Amino acid sequence: MSTRTLDGWRLAVGTLTVFRVAPPQRVDRDTARTAALLAPVAFAPAAVLAAGAAGLLAMVVPGTVAALLAVGLVAWLTRAIHLDGLADTADGLGSGRPAPRALEIMRRGDVGPMGVVTLVVVLGLQVASAAVLLERGWGWLAVALALCAGRGALVIAARRGVPAARPDGLGTVFASSVPLAAGATLWAVLAVPLALGAWLAGASWWLGPLAAAVGAALAWYLVRAATRRLGGITGDVLGAAVEVATTGVLIVLAAG
């Protein structure tokens, strides 16, 4: 494994999960690009742990209870950083303030009403969708694959042409680091395991590619809105894109 790949892997695991890894030797756009492309695989152990535990629990309790456990475990395994980014992004975009003021709102540690409502709605949709999947055979695997696929939103937020909204922070490292072709290829690849997961969960296989398309489209729309309102992406926008994409994938898979 090359130094760049190893650094990208360490950045992905260290940023996306609570698992301890050695820090990368370099953190630049090359490292960020590698981390974004490896994100779905880097998150796989956490996804299997959360969804697998929920799948076992679903054998003895209602699916909603098991789904709550899955969502809670994911929050713990990620330090809730994506949820924090979602809340901050909702507060910033929903404030209606000019970009500098909106960015200042996002930088604060508190959560406003827009952030609270967004968290409630998104987490509710995730729990409801996961509950449906966990009541099916192999549904836990579909949940795990959806969680991994949602991390593919990083390549959409970090695609070429999307600037950083601030001169510092995580968004600066990731901004414009992923070529469009590489990002599109990653989502095309993600559609394959999602198709398998949908089929194993008793749904039509084509729901997998549809889920990938919906998840990618939602992340793209969020990043577009953030770019137009804020002038680019921030670390919060990266996290928000992950949560939005994950929710979209889960909803489509559950619809089957």
PDB file of C-alpha atoms in Angstrom:
ATOM      1  CA  MET A   1       0.000   0.000   0.000  1.00  0.00           C
ATOM      2  CA  SER A   2       1.400   3.377  -1.016  1.00  0.00           C
ATOM      3  CA  THR A   3       1.932   6.135   1.524  1.00  0.00           C
ATOM      4  CA  ARG A   4      -0.810   8.223  -0.074  1.00  0.00           C
ATOM      5  CA  THR A   5      -3.323   5.362   0.098  1.00  0.00           C
ATOM      6  CA  LEU A   6      -2.371   4.598   3.688  1.00  0.00           C
ATOM      7  CA  ASP A   7      -2.728   8.245   4.669  1.00  0.00           C
ATOM      8  CA  GLY A   8      -6.121   8.401   2.948  1.00  0.00           C
ATOM      9  CA  TRP A   9      -7.258   5.263   4.739  1.00  0.00           C
ATOM     10  CA  ARG A  10      -6.139   6.634   8.094  1.00  0.00           C
ATOM     11  CA  LEU A  11      -7.879   9.947   7.435  1.00  0.00           C
ATOM     12  CA  ALA A  12     -11.113   8.164   6.465  1.00  0.00           C
ATOM     13  CA  VAL A  13     -11.156   5.809   9.450  1.00  0.00           C
ATOM     14  CA  GLY A  14     -10.019   8.453  11.932  1.00  0.00           C
ATOM     15  CA  THR A  15     -12.554  11.010  10.699  1.00  0.00           C
ATOM     16  CA  LEU A  16     -15.563   8.771  10.096  1.00  0.00           C
ATOM     17  CA  THR A  17     -15.330   6.423  13.081  1.00  0.00           C
ATOM     18  CA  VAL A  18     -14.239   6.188  16.703  1.00  0.00           C
ATOM     19  CA  PHE A  19     -11.735   3.476  15.807  1.00  0.00           C
ATOM     20  CA  ARG A  20      -8.188   4.485  16.654  1.00  0.00           C
ATOM     21  CA  VAL A  21      -5.640   4.599  13.870  1.00  0.00           C
ATOM     22  CA  ALA A  22      -2.280   6.260  13.485  1.00  0.00           C
ATOM     23  CA  PRO A  23      -2.619   9.814  12.157  1.00  0.00           C
ATOM     24  CA  PRO A  24      -1.791  10.341   8.472  1.00  0.00           C
ATOM     25  CA  GLN A  25       1.681  11.644   7.745  1.00  0.00           C
ATOM     26  CA  ARG A  26       0.253  14.234   5.366  1.00  0.00           C
ATOM     27  CA  VAL A  27      -3.205  15.789   5.118  1.00  0.00           C
ATOM     28  CA  ASP A  28      -3.574  17.500   1.756  1.00  0.00           C
ATOM     29  CA  ARG A  29      -5.991  17.310  -1.160  1.00  0.00           C
ATOM     30  CA  ASP A  30      -4.476  14.074  -2.442  1.00  0.00           C
ATOM     31  CA  THR A  31      -5.010  12.500   0.968  1.00  0.00           C
ATOM     32  CA  ALA A  32      -8.543  13.914   1.152  1.00  0.00           C
ATOM     33  CA  ARG A  33      -9.397  12.555  -2.297  1.00  0.00           C
ATOM     34  CA  THR A  34      -8.243   9.096  -1.304  1.00  0.00           C
ATOM     35  CA  ALA A  35     -10.137   9.309   1.984  1.00  0.00           C
ATOM     36  CA  ALA A  36     -13.366  10.322   0.210  1.00  0.00           C
ATOM     37  CA  LEU A  37     -13.094   7.465  -2.279  1.00  0.00           C
ATOM     38  CA  LEU A  38     -12.319   4.933   0.468  1.00  0.00           C
ATOM     39  CA  ALA A  39     -14.986   6.243   2.866  1.00  0.00           C
ATOM     40  CA  PRO A  40     -17.662   3.565   2.166  1.00  0.00           C
ATOM     41  CA  VAL A  41     -15.146   0.757   2.749  1.00  0.00           C
ATOM     42  CA  ALA A  42     -13.541   2.463   5.741  1.00  0.00           C
ATOM     43  CA  PHE A  43     -16.947   2.715   7.392  1.00  0.00           C
ATOM     44  CA  ALA A  44     -17.897  -0.924   6.687  1.00  0.00           C
ATOM     45  CA  PRO A  45     -16.792  -2.361  10.096  1.00  0.00           C
ATOM     46  CA  ALA A  46     -18.846   0.228  11.970  1.00  0.00           C
ATOM     47  CA  ALA A  47     -21.833  -0.319   9.674  1.00  0.00           C
ATOM     48  CA  VAL A  48     -21.740  -4.109  10.101  1.00  0.00           C
ATOM     49  CA  LEU A  49     -21.366  -3.749  13.870  1.00  0.00           C
ATOM     50  CA  ALA A  50     -24.365  -1.411  14.202  1.00  0.00           C
ATOM     51  CA  ALA A  51     -26.639  -3.139  11.709  1.00  0.00           C
ATOM     52  CA  GLY A  52     -25.621  -6.636  12.815  1.00  0.00           C
ATOM     53  CA  ALA A  53     -26.384  -5.885  16.460  1.00  0.00           C
ATOM     54  CA  ALA A  54     -29.749  -4.410  15.432  1.00  0.00           C
ATOM     55  CA  GLY A  55     -30.486  -7.456  13.296  1.00  0.00           C
ATOM     56  CA  LEU A  56     -29.918  -9.782  16.234  1.00  0.00           C
ATOM     57  CA  LEU A  57     -32.078  -7.606  18.479  1.00  0.00           C
ATOM     58  CA  ALA A  58     -34.849  -7.555  15.873  1.00  0.00           C
ATOM     59  CA  MET A  59     -35.295 -11.296  16.423  1.00  0.00           C
ATOM     60  CA  VAL A  60     -36.708 -10.660  19.895  1.00  0.00           C
ATOM     61  CA  VAL A  61     -38.042  -7.077  19.873  1.00  0.00           C
ATOM     62  CA  PRO A  62     -40.029  -4.943  17.404  1.00  0.00           C
ATOM     63  CA  GLY A  63     -38.126  -3.596  14.433  1.00  0.00           C
ATOM     64  CA  THR A  64     -38.511  -0.004  15.596  1.00  0.00           C
ATOM     65  CA  VAL A  65     -36.657  -0.737  18.823  1.00  0.00           C
ATOM     66  CA  ALA A  66     -33.869  -2.463  16.917  1.00  0.00           C
ATOM     67  CA  ALA A  67     -33.705   0.407  14.437  1.00  0.00           C
ATOM     68  CA  LEU A  68     -33.321   2.909  17.256  1.00  0.00           C
ATOM     69  CA  LEU A  69     -30.392   0.858  18.517  1.00  0.00           C
ATOM     70  CA  ALA A  70     -28.819   0.869  15.057  1.00  0.00           C
ATOM     71  CA  VAL A  71     -29.139   4.634  14.647  1.00  0.00           C
ATOM     72  CA  GLY A  72     -27.865   5.197  18.177  1.00  0.00           C
ATOM     73  CA  LEU A  73     -24.866   2.931  17.630  1.00  0.00           C
ATOM     74  CA  VAL A  74     -23.999   4.707  14.398  1.00  0.00           C
ATOM     75  CA  ALA A  75     -24.104   8.037  16.227  1.00  0.00           C
ATOM     76  CA  TRP A  76     -21.790   6.665  18.906  1.00  0.00           C
ATOM     77  CA  LEU A  77     -19.438   5.022  16.396  1.00  0.00           C
ATOM     78  CA  THR A  78     -19.112   8.316  14.509  1.00  0.00           C
ATOM     79  CA  ARG A  79     -19.010  10.632  17.550  1.00  0.00           C
ATOM     80  CA  ALA A  80     -22.228  12.034  16.016  1.00  0.00           C
ATOM     81  CA  ILE A  81     -20.067  14.309  13.854  1.00  0.00           C
ATOM     82  CA  HIS A  82     -22.304  13.956  10.797  1.00  0.00           C
ATOM     83  CA  LEU A  83     -25.421  14.705  12.835  1.00  0.00           C
ATOM     84  CA  ASP A  84     -23.671  17.744  14.288  1.00  0.00           C
ATOM     85  CA  GLY A  85     -22.826  18.867  10.760  1.00  0.00           C
ATOM     86  CA  LEU A  86     -26.425  18.326   9.654  1.00  0.00           C
ATOM     87  CA  ALA A  87     -27.782  20.447  12.504  1.00  0.00           C
ATOM     88  CA  ASP A  88     -25.253  23.241  11.949  1.00  0.00           C
ATOM     89  CA  THR A  89     -25.872  23.258   8.200  1.00  0.00           C
ATOM     90  CA  ALA A  90     -29.626  23.446   8.720  1.00  0.00           C
ATOM     91  CA  ASP A  91     -29.186  26.367  11.112  1.00  0.00           C
ATOM     92  CA  GLY A  92     -26.883  28.181   8.696  1.00  0.00           C
ATOM     93  CA  LEU A  93     -28.936  27.661   5.556  1.00  0.00           C
ATOM     94  CA  GLY A  94     -32.206  28.231   7.374  1.00  0.00           C
ATOM     95  CA  SER A  95     -31.097  31.466   8.986  1.00  0.00           C
ATOM     96  CA  GLY A  96     -31.635  33.500   5.841  1.00  0.00           C
ATOM     97  CA  ARG A  97     -28.563  35.555   6.735  1.00  0.00           C
ATOM     98  CA  PRO A  98     -25.745  36.561   4.346  1.00  0.00           C
ATOM     99  CA  ALA A  99     -22.957  34.009   3.927  1.00  0.00           C
ATOM    100  CA  PRO A 100     -20.532  35.459   6.545  1.00  0.00           C
ATOM    101  CA  ARG A 101     -23.232  35.534   9.210  1.00  0.00           C
ATOM    102  CA  ALA A 102     -24.558  32.090   8.239  1.00  0.00           C
ATOM    103  CA  LEU A 103     -21.047  30.650   8.516  1.00  0.00           C
ATOM    104  CA  GLU A 104     -20.677  32.238  11.913  1.00  0.00           C
ATOM    105  CA  ILE A 105     -23.922  30.591  13.031  1.00  0.00           C
ATOM    106  CA  MET A 106     -22.652  27.224  11.798  1.00  0.00           C
ATOM    107  CA  ARG A 107     -19.371  27.639  13.630  1.00  0.00           C
ATOM    108  CA  ARG A 108     -21.075  28.065  17.014  1.00  0.00           C
ATOM    109  CA  GLY A 109     -21.509  24.943  19.159  1.00  0.00           C
ATOM    110  CA  ASP A 110     -25.184  25.418  19.946  1.00  0.00           C
ATOM    111  CA  VAL A 111     -28.119  24.036  17.931  1.00  0.00           C
ATOM    112  CA  GLY A 112     -30.989  26.287  16.878  1.00  0.00           C
ATOM    113  CA  PRO A 113     -34.612  25.422  16.072  1.00  0.00           C
ATOM    114  CA  MET A 114     -33.913  24.646  12.409  1.00  0.00           C
ATOM    115  CA  GLY A 115     -31.186  22.236  13.422  1.00  0.00           C
ATOM    116  CA  VAL A 116     -33.390  20.510  16.015  1.00  0.00           C
ATOM    117  CA  VAL A 117     -36.283  20.031  13.600  1.00  0.00           C
ATOM    118  CA  THR A 118     -33.964  18.750  10.875  1.00  0.00           C
ATOM    119  CA  LEU A 119     -32.390  16.229  13.253  1.00  0.00           C
ATOM    120  CA  VAL A 120     -35.795  14.987  14.407  1.00  0.00           C
ATOM    121  CA  VAL A 121     -37.069  14.544  10.856  1.00  0.00           C
ATOM    122  CA  VAL A 122     -33.911  12.920   9.459  1.00  0.00           C
ATOM    123  CA  LEU A 123     -33.404  10.574  12.419  1.00  0.00           C
ATOM    124  CA  GLY A 124     -37.093   9.701  12.349  1.00  0.00           C
ATOM    125  CA  LEU A 125     -36.899   8.792   8.673  1.00  0.00           C
ATOM    126  CA  GLN A 126     -33.778   6.710   9.265  1.00  0.00           C
ATOM    127  CA  VAL A 127     -35.339   4.808  12.176  1.00  0.00           C
ATOM    128  CA  ALA A 128     -38.610   4.214  10.328  1.00  0.00           C
ATOM    129  CA  SER A 129     -36.838   2.967   7.189  1.00  0.00           C
ATOM    130  CA  ALA A 130     -34.365   0.796   9.079  1.00  0.00           C
ATOM    131  CA  ALA A 131     -37.224  -0.703  11.113  1.00  0.00           C
ATOM    132  CA  VAL A 132     -38.910  -1.898   7.921  1.00  0.00           C
ATOM    133  CA  LEU A 133     -35.687  -3.436   6.636  1.00  0.00           C
ATOM    134  CA  LEU A 134     -34.783  -5.121   9.929  1.00  0.00           C
ATOM    135  CA  GLU A 135     -38.064  -7.047   9.904  1.00  0.00           C
ATOM    136  CA  ARG A 136     -37.056  -8.766   6.666  1.00  0.00           C
ATOM    137  CA  GLY A 137     -34.622 -11.586   6.131  1.00  0.00           C
ATOM    138  CA  TRP A 138     -31.124 -10.189   5.530  1.00  0.00           C
ATOM    139  CA  GLY A 139     -32.553  -6.726   6.119  1.00  0.00           C
ATOM    140  CA  TRP A 140     -29.695  -5.940   8.497  1.00  0.00           C
ATOM    141  CA  LEU A 141     -27.296  -6.311   5.571  1.00  0.00           C
ATOM    142  CA  ALA A 142     -29.313  -3.836   3.529  1.00  0.00           C
ATOM    143  CA  VAL A 143     -29.081  -1.382   6.428  1.00  0.00           C
ATOM    144  CA  ALA A 144     -25.312  -1.869   6.669  1.00  0.00           C
ATOM    145  CA  LEU A 145     -24.882  -1.332   2.931  1.00  0.00           C
ATOM    146  CA  ALA A 146     -27.018   1.816   3.082  1.00  0.00           C
ATOM    147  CA  LEU A 147     -24.842   3.187   5.881  1.00  0.00           C
ATOM    148  CA  CYS A 148     -21.709   2.536   3.838  1.00  0.00           C
ATOM    149  CA  ALA A 149     -23.213   4.006   0.664  1.00  0.00           C
ATOM    150  CA  GLY A 150     -24.163   7.191   2.491  1.00  0.00           C
ATOM    151  CA  ARG A 151     -20.470   7.868   3.095  1.00  0.00           C
ATOM    152  CA  GLY A 152     -20.122   8.075  -0.670  1.00  0.00           C
ATOM    153  CA  ALA A 153     -21.647  11.549  -0.349  1.00  0.00           C
ATOM    154  CA  LEU A 154     -18.156  12.798   0.446  1.00  0.00           C
ATOM    155  CA  VAL A 155     -17.095  12.457  -3.196  1.00  0.00           C
ATOM    156  CA  ILE A 156     -20.088  14.561  -4.235  1.00  0.00           C
ATOM    157  CA  ALA A 157     -19.336  17.311  -1.738  1.00  0.00           C
ATOM    158  CA  ALA A 158     -15.630  17.203  -2.578  1.00  0.00           C
ATOM    159  CA  ARG A 159     -16.032  17.085  -6.352  1.00  0.00           C
ATOM    160  CA  ARG A 160     -14.026  19.334  -8.638  1.00  0.00           C
ATOM    161  CA  GLY A 161     -15.531  22.787  -9.026  1.00  0.00           C
ATOM    162  CA  VAL A 162     -16.966  23.009  -5.498  1.00  0.00           C
ATOM    163  CA  PRO A 163     -14.920  25.544  -3.492  1.00  0.00           C
ATOM    164  CA  ALA A 164     -14.439  25.820   0.247  1.00  0.00           C
ATOM    165  CA  ALA A 165     -16.579  28.367   2.068  1.00  0.00           C
ATOM    166  CA  ARG A 166     -13.799  29.167   4.547  1.00  0.00           C
ATOM    167  CA  PRO A 167     -10.020  29.459   4.255  1.00  0.00           C
ATOM    168  CA  ASP A 168      -9.607  26.921   7.066  1.00  0.00           C
ATOM    169  CA  GLY A 169     -11.211  23.748   8.379  1.00  0.00           C
ATOM    170  CA  LEU A 170     -11.899  20.293   6.965  1.00  0.00           C
ATOM    171  CA  GLY A 171     -13.847  21.677   4.024  1.00  0.00           C
ATOM    172  CA  THR A 172     -10.713  23.399   2.748  1.00  0.00           C
ATOM    173  CA  VAL A 173      -8.822  20.114   2.521  1.00  0.00           C
ATOM    174  CA  PHE A 174     -11.634  18.211   0.783  1.00  0.00           C
ATOM    175  CA  ALA A 175     -12.935  20.962  -1.522  1.00  0.00           C
ATOM    176  CA  SER A 176     -12.462  20.250  -5.252  1.00  0.00           C
ATOM    177  CA  SER A 177     -10.296  17.217  -4.519  1.00  0.00           C
ATOM    178  CA  VAL A 178     -12.306  14.487  -6.308  1.00  0.00           C
ATOM    179  CA  PRO A 179     -12.557  14.344 -10.135  1.00  0.00           C
ATOM    180  CA  LEU A 180     -16.106  14.029 -11.438  1.00  0.00           C
ATOM    181  CA  ALA A 181     -15.353  10.750 -13.186  1.00  0.00           C
ATOM    182  CA  ALA A 182     -13.973   9.185 -10.000  1.00  0.00           C
ATOM    183  CA  GLY A 183     -17.024  10.247  -7.993  1.00  0.00           C
ATOM    184  CA  ALA A 184     -19.455   8.962 -10.607  1.00  0.00           C
ATOM    185  CA  THR A 185     -17.574   5.676 -10.789  1.00  0.00           C
ATOM    186  CA  LEU A 186     -17.759   5.226  -7.028  1.00  0.00           C
ATOM    187  CA  TRP A 187     -21.549   5.636  -7.003  1.00  0.00           C
ATOM    188  CA  ALA A 188     -21.901   3.254  -9.937  1.00  0.00           C
ATOM    189  CA  VAL A 189     -19.902   0.698  -7.951  1.00  0.00           C
ATOM    190  CA  LEU A 190     -22.002   1.319  -4.828  1.00  0.00           C
ATOM    191  CA  ALA A 191     -25.158   0.490  -6.797  1.00  0.00           C
ATOM    192  CA  VAL A 192     -24.006  -3.142  -7.153  1.00  0.00           C
ATOM    193  CA  PRO A 193     -23.920  -4.153  -3.446  1.00  0.00           C
ATOM    194  CA  LEU A 194     -27.084  -2.104  -2.879  1.00  0.00           C
ATOM    195  CA  ALA A 195     -28.808  -4.169  -5.567  1.00  0.00           C
ATOM    196  CA  LEU A 196     -27.638  -7.340  -3.821  1.00  0.00           C
ATOM    197  CA  GLY A 197     -28.818  -6.022  -0.463  1.00  0.00           C
ATOM    198  CA  ALA A 198     -32.250  -5.159  -1.852  1.00  0.00           C
ATOM    199  CA  TRP A 199     -32.586  -8.616  -3.401  1.00  0.00           C
ATOM    200  CA  LEU A 200     -31.512 -10.428  -0.240  1.00  0.00           C
ATOM    201  CA  ALA A 201     -34.014  -8.339   1.739  1.00  0.00           C
ATOM    202  CA  GLY A 202     -36.810  -9.596  -0.486  1.00  0.00           C
ATOM    203  CA  ALA A 203     -37.173  -6.524  -2.708  1.00  0.00           C
ATOM    204  CA  SER A 204     -36.535  -5.979  -6.399  1.00  0.00           C
ATOM    205  CA  TRP A 205     -32.835  -5.747  -7.208  1.00  0.00           C
ATOM    206  CA  TRP A 206     -33.313  -2.528  -9.208  1.00  0.00           C
ATOM    207  CA  LEU A 207     -34.150  -0.692  -5.994  1.00  0.00           C
ATOM    208  CA  GLY A 208     -30.409  -0.797  -5.253  1.00  0.00           C
ATOM    209  CA  PRO A 209     -29.380   1.360  -8.232  1.00  0.00           C
ATOM    210  CA  LEU A 210     -32.423   3.566  -7.627  1.00  0.00           C
ATOM    211  CA  ALA A 211     -31.403   4.027  -3.978  1.00  0.00           C
ATOM    212  CA  ALA A 212     -27.885   4.988  -5.088  1.00  0.00           C
ATOM    213  CA  ALA A 213     -29.308   7.515  -7.570  1.00  0.00           C
ATOM    214  CA  VAL A 214     -31.615   9.056  -4.971  1.00  0.00           C
ATOM    215  CA  GLY A 215     -28.899   9.234  -2.307  1.00  0.00           C
ATOM    216  CA  ALA A 216     -26.445  10.839  -4.709  1.00  0.00           C
ATOM    217  CA  ALA A 217     -29.075  13.302  -5.976  1.00  0.00           C
ATOM    218  CA  LEU A 218     -29.999  14.425  -2.464  1.00  0.00           C
ATOM    219  CA  ALA A 219     -26.344  14.956  -1.555  1.00  0.00           C
ATOM    220  CA  TRP A 220     -25.791  16.869  -4.795  1.00  0.00           C
ATOM    221  CA  TYR A 221     -28.779  19.129  -4.121  1.00  0.00           C
ATOM    222  CA  LEU A 222     -27.617  19.885  -0.582  1.00  0.00           C
ATOM    223  CA  VAL A 223     -24.084  20.706  -1.738  1.00  0.00           C
ATOM    224  CA  ARG A 224     -25.480  22.909  -4.524  1.00  0.00           C
ATOM    225  CA  ALA A 225     -27.647  24.799  -2.022  1.00  0.00           C
ATOM    226  CA  ALA A 226     -24.715  25.231   0.363  1.00  0.00           C
ATOM    227  CA  THR A 227     -22.450  26.442  -2.424  1.00  0.00           C
ATOM    228  CA  ARG A 228     -24.978  29.010  -3.592  1.00  0.00           C
ATOM    229  CA  ARG A 229     -25.788  30.270  -0.088  1.00  0.00           C
ATOM    230  CA  LEU A 230     -22.420  29.953   1.646  1.00  0.00           C
ATOM    231  CA  GLY A 231     -19.980  30.179  -1.223  1.00  0.00           C
ATOM    232  CA  GLY A 232     -18.749  26.602  -0.865  1.00  0.00           C
ATOM    233  CA  ILE A 233     -18.561  23.658   1.500  1.00  0.00           C
ATOM    234  CA  THR A 234     -17.442  23.306   5.098  1.00  0.00           C
ATOM    235  CA  GLY A 235     -16.843  20.300   7.302  1.00  0.00           C
ATOM    236  CA  ASP A 236     -20.441  20.664   8.466  1.00  0.00           C
ATOM    237  CA  VAL A 237     -21.708  20.425   4.903  1.00  0.00           C
ATOM    238  CA  LEU A 238     -19.691  17.226   4.424  1.00  0.00           C
ATOM    239  CA  GLY A 239     -21.418  15.672   7.428  1.00  0.00           C
ATOM    240  CA  ALA A 240     -24.845  16.911   6.353  1.00  0.00           C
ATOM    241  CA  ALA A 241     -24.377  15.398   2.894  1.00  0.00           C
ATOM    242  CA  VAL A 242     -23.580  12.021   4.461  1.00  0.00           C
ATOM    243  CA  GLU A 243     -26.736  12.048   6.592  1.00  0.00           C
ATOM    244  CA  VAL A 244     -28.973  13.191   3.738  1.00  0.00           C
ATOM    245  CA  ALA A 245     -27.597  10.579   1.339  1.00  0.00           C
ATOM    246  CA  THR A 246     -27.903   7.798   3.932  1.00  0.00           C
ATOM    247  CA  THR A 247     -31.510   8.732   4.599  1.00  0.00           C
ATOM    248  CA  GLY A 248     -32.378   8.693   0.910  1.00  0.00           C
ATOM    249  CA  VAL A 249     -30.820   5.273   0.378  1.00  0.00           C
ATOM    250  CA  LEU A 250     -32.617   3.810   3.407  1.00  0.00           C
ATOM    251  CA  ILE A 251     -35.994   5.179   2.337  1.00  0.00           C
ATOM    252  CA  VAL A 252     -35.772   3.713  -1.179  1.00  0.00           C
ATOM    253  CA  LEU A 253     -34.624   0.297   0.076  1.00  0.00           C
ATOM    254  CA  ALA A 254     -37.437   0.239   2.647  1.00  0.00           C
ATOM    255  CA  ALA A 255     -39.979   1.153  -0.019  1.00  0.00           C
ATOM    256  CA  GLY A 256     -39.422  -2.249  -1.602  1.00  0.00           C
TER     257      GLY A 256
END
